Tab-separated table of C-alpha atoms in Angstrom:
chain	number	residue	atom	x	y	z
A	1	MET	CA	0.000	0.000	0.000
A	2	THR	CA	1.102	3.553	-0.624
A	3	TYR	CA	1.119	6.227	2.053
A	4	ASP	CA	1.562	9.979	1.876
A	5	PRO	CA	4.248	11.679	4.025
A	6	THR	CA	1.806	12.054	6.942
A	7	GLY	CA	1.232	8.289	7.021
A	8	HIS	CA	-2.291	8.281	5.516
A	9	LEU	CA	-3.318	5.658	2.998
A	10	LEU	CA	-3.477	7.172	-0.482
A	11	LEU	CA	-6.765	6.434	-2.169
A	12	THR	CA	-5.541	6.929	-5.733
A	13	PRO	CA	-2.917	4.475	-6.991
A	14	ILE	CA	0.373	5.619	-8.462
A	15	ASP	CA	0.129	5.309	-12.236
A	16	LYS	CA	3.558	4.802	-13.796
A	17	ASP	CA	2.034	3.972	-17.194
A	18	ALA	CA	0.222	7.299	-17.632
A	19	PRO	CA	2.760	8.823	-20.083
A	20	ASP	CA	2.558	5.765	-22.360
A	21	ARG	CA	-1.238	5.796	-22.125
A	22	VAL	CA	-1.426	9.502	-23.017
A	23	ARG	CA	0.858	8.954	-26.008
A	24	ARG	CA	-1.254	6.010	-27.213
A	25	LEU	CA	-4.525	7.892	-26.716
A	26	ARG	CA	-3.150	10.739	-28.841
A	27	GLU	CA	-2.110	8.255	-31.555
A	28	LEU	CA	-5.668	6.925	-31.579
A	29	GLY	CA	-7.275	10.381	-31.392
A	30	LEU	CA	-9.115	9.439	-28.194
A	31	GLY	CA	-9.680	10.958	-24.799
A	32	ASP	CA	-10.261	14.614	-25.518
A	33	ARG	CA	-13.749	14.902	-27.007
A	34	PRO	CA	-17.154	13.231	-26.694
A	35	ASP	CA	-17.840	10.530	-29.251
A	36	PRO	CA	-21.379	9.584	-30.352
A	37	ALA	CA	-20.328	5.948	-30.903
A	38	PHE	CA	-18.997	5.786	-27.343
A	39	ASP	CA	-22.148	7.459	-26.020
A	40	GLU	CA	-24.165	4.760	-27.784
A	41	PHE	CA	-21.901	2.081	-26.326
A	42	ALA	CA	-22.379	3.554	-22.831
A	43	HIS	CA	-26.154	3.567	-23.365
A	44	ARG	CA	-26.082	-0.112	-24.386
A	45	LEU	CA	-23.844	-0.933	-21.395
A	46	ALA	CA	-26.389	0.696	-19.086
A	47	GLU	CA	-29.213	-1.287	-20.682
A	48	VAL	CA	-27.366	-4.607	-20.451
A	49	THR	CA	-26.348	-4.125	-16.804
A	50	GLY	CA	-29.439	-2.238	-15.628
A	51	ALA	CA	-27.199	0.511	-14.239
A	52	PRO	CA	-28.361	4.145	-14.221
A	53	PHE	CA	-24.890	5.518	-15.080
A	54	SER	CA	-22.281	4.127	-17.459
A	55	MET	CA	-19.119	5.502	-18.979
A	56	VAL	CA	-16.377	4.939	-21.524
A	57	ASN	CA	-13.518	6.522	-19.612
A	58	PHE	CA	-10.056	7.532	-20.839
A	59	ILE	CA	-7.548	8.555	-18.172
A	60	ASP	CA	-4.481	10.781	-18.428
A	61	GLU	CA	-2.060	11.886	-15.714
A	62	ASN	CA	-4.486	14.359	-14.128
A	63	ARG	CA	-8.073	13.608	-15.045
A	64	GLN	CA	-10.625	11.207	-16.350
A	65	PHE	CA	-12.585	11.966	-19.506
A	66	PHE	CA	-15.878	10.275	-20.317
A	67	ALA	CA	-15.808	10.015	-24.108
A	68	GLY	CA	-18.956	7.915	-23.759
A	69	LEU	CA	-21.532	8.738	-21.104
A	70	HIS	CA	-25.000	7.532	-20.193
A	71	THR	CA	-27.026	9.113	-17.384
A	72	PRO	CA	-30.632	8.492	-16.323
A	73	GLY	CA	-31.749	11.868	-17.646
A	74	GLY	CA	-29.510	11.761	-20.683
A	75	SER	CA	-27.881	15.047	-19.649
A	76	HIS	CA	-24.125	15.351	-19.501
A	77	SER	CA	-23.483	18.996	-20.131
A	78	GLY	CA	-21.694	19.797	-16.885
A	79	SER	CA	-17.957	20.379	-16.784
A	80	ASP	CA	-17.151	17.783	-14.140
A	81	LEU	CA	-18.768	14.804	-12.489
A	82	GLY	CA	-18.678	16.499	-9.104
A	83	ALA	CA	-21.612	18.564	-10.311
A	84	ALA	CA	-23.812	15.483	-9.991
A	85	GLY	CA	-25.016	16.619	-6.586
A	86	ALA	CA	-26.620	19.545	-8.352
A	87	GLY	CA	-28.288	17.193	-10.834
A	88	GLY	CA	-25.766	17.217	-13.681
A	89	VAL	CA	-23.111	14.727	-14.709
A	90	GLY	CA	-20.327	15.968	-16.928
A	91	ARG	CA	-17.540	14.607	-19.066
A	92	PHE	CA	-14.587	15.263	-16.716
A	93	MET	CA	-13.622	14.027	-13.288
A	94	ALA	CA	-10.456	14.437	-11.253
A	95	ARG	CA	-8.111	11.454	-11.279
A	96	ASP	CA	-8.457	11.048	-7.505
A	97	HIS	CA	-12.246	10.651	-7.748
A	98	GLY	CA	-13.850	7.313	-8.491
A	99	TYR	CA	-12.545	3.820	-9.004
A	100	CYS	CA	-11.469	3.663	-12.659
A	101	PRO	CA	-7.870	4.728	-11.890
A	102	HIS	CA	-7.602	1.575	-9.738
A	103	VAL	CA	-8.873	-0.573	-12.606
A	104	VAL	CA	-6.349	0.941	-15.030
A	105	VAL	CA	-3.387	0.456	-12.669
A	106	ARG	CA	-4.484	-3.070	-11.639
A	107	ARG	CA	-5.325	-3.950	-15.263
A	108	LYS	CA	-8.164	-6.105	-13.928
A	109	ALA	CA	-11.906	-5.716	-13.596
A	110	LEU	CA	-13.207	-4.437	-10.279
A	111	VAL	CA	-16.615	-5.131	-8.772
A	112	LEU	CA	-17.744	-3.223	-5.680
A	113	GLU	CA	-21.299	-4.221	-4.843
A	114	ASP	CA	-21.229	-1.819	-1.867
A	115	VAL	CA	-18.256	0.545	-1.874
A	116	CYS	CA	-18.802	1.153	1.852
A	117	ASP	CA	-17.744	-2.452	2.556
A	118	TYR	CA	-14.176	-1.569	1.513
A	119	PRO	CA	-12.293	0.996	3.640
A	120	ARG	CA	-9.910	1.784	0.772
A	121	PHE	CA	-12.833	2.698	-1.491
A	122	ALA	CA	-15.445	3.980	0.983
A	123	GLY	CA	-13.471	7.187	1.559
A	124	ASN	CA	-13.419	8.136	-2.111
A	125	PRO	CA	-14.903	11.610	-2.763
A	126	VAL	CA	-17.595	10.206	-5.096
A	127	VAL	CA	-19.274	8.494	-2.141
A	128	ASP	CA	-20.126	11.740	-0.330
A	129	GLU	CA	-20.191	14.171	-3.265
A	130	ILE	CA	-22.248	12.088	-5.686
A	131	GLY	CA	-23.685	9.288	-3.575
A	132	ILE	CA	-22.060	6.380	-5.427
A	133	ARG	CA	-22.650	3.105	-3.602
A	134	SER	CA	-21.909	0.512	-6.272
A	135	TYR	CA	-19.288	0.258	-9.026
A	136	MET	CA	-18.263	-2.214	-11.686
A	137	GLY	CA	-15.528	-1.544	-14.249
A	138	ALA	CA	-13.131	-3.277	-16.618
A	139	PRO	CA	-9.951	-2.051	-18.312
A	140	LEU	CA	-9.642	-1.314	-22.020
A	141	ILE	CA	-6.296	-2.938	-22.869
A	142	ASP	CA	-5.386	-2.470	-26.510
A	143	ARG	CA	-3.242	-4.584	-28.839
A	144	THR	CA	-0.078	-2.758	-27.741
A	145	GLY	CA	-0.700	-3.734	-24.113
A	146	VAL	CA	-1.631	-0.219	-22.993
A	147	ALA	CA	-4.591	0.179	-20.638
A	148	LEU	CA	-6.327	3.090	-22.384
A	149	GLY	CA	-9.034	3.513	-19.784
A	150	THR	CA	-12.141	1.675	-18.670
A	151	ILE	CA	-15.763	1.024	-19.196
A	152	CYS	CA	-17.766	1.218	-16.002
A	153	VAL	CA	-21.201	1.359	-14.478
A	154	VAL	CA	-22.188	2.975	-11.188
A	155	ASP	CA	-25.286	3.174	-9.058
A	156	THR	CA	-26.380	5.185	-6.057
A	157	ASP	CA	-27.817	1.977	-4.597
A	158	VAL	CA	-26.029	-1.191	-3.524
A	159	ARG	CA	-26.043	-3.646	-6.457
A	160	PRO	CA	-25.438	-7.404	-6.382
A	161	TRP	CA	-23.519	-7.506	-9.695
A	162	GLY	CA	-22.344	-11.088	-9.110
A	163	ARG	CA	-20.262	-13.250	-11.417
A	164	SER	CA	-22.605	-12.614	-14.343
A	165	GLY	CA	-22.055	-8.868	-13.990
A	166	LEU	CA	-18.301	-9.376	-13.918
A	167	GLU	CA	-18.404	-11.550	-17.044
A	168	THR	CA	-20.651	-9.014	-18.798
A	169	ILE	CA	-18.411	-6.016	-18.079
A	170	LYS	CA	-15.304	-7.933	-19.185
A	171	ALA	CA	-16.955	-9.102	-22.420
A	172	MET	CA	-18.182	-5.613	-23.221
A	173	ALA	CA	-14.707	-4.156	-22.565
A	174	ALA	CA	-13.260	-6.667	-25.055
A	175	GLU	CA	-15.955	-5.690	-27.557
A	176	LEU	CA	-15.103	-1.995	-27.239
A	177	VAL	CA	-11.372	-2.670	-27.607
A	178	GLU	CA	-12.145	-4.468	-30.884
A	179	GLN	CA	-14.178	-1.447	-32.000
A	180	ILE	CA	-11.197	0.818	-31.212
A	181	HIS	CA	-8.892	-1.498	-33.192
A	182	ARG	CA	-11.268	-1.411	-36.192
A	183	ARG	CA	-11.193	2.391	-36.070
A	184	GLU	CA	-7.404	2.366	-35.954
A	185	ASP	CA	-7.307	-0.005	-38.933
A	186	GLY	CA	-9.794	2.153	-40.856
A	187	VAL	CA	-12.416	-0.641	-40.855
A	188	PHE	CA	-15.746	0.558	-39.547
């Protein structure tokens, strides 16, 4: 575990691969603007999992960017996810908010049926600021081995995602990676 100089557990993992990820995202032209295809993918992910919120999330050294976003009201005009308490969910979120940075660093799917059951995750700012109680995400690892970001779903209620949820999120992450590869190859 990593601690800050005062001895407190750091909630956001150290991400040594961020420079490589940023370079690869730039090569692919991803991570800096909304994408209707990713919005559609996020909408389908929400439908398949029954989650009210879903994202296609690309992460750089400082922030997370939701290139694909689905919200219950369909609104995502805000400038950052922290605005959710006021009713809006936006495209940007600080890197130290949420659970996707953990998924990218671990390079493995993460299922938190109740984030409050895990001290490392219960203290994350999204719990108090947005009311997130449940999370499920999987990494988007491309053909070069770079974890570009994640797909994820969140809920303000505790959710028993179970093994089927885990298998679903992993399969959908693989599907989106293939879509990204087709774009890179010029095959739509």
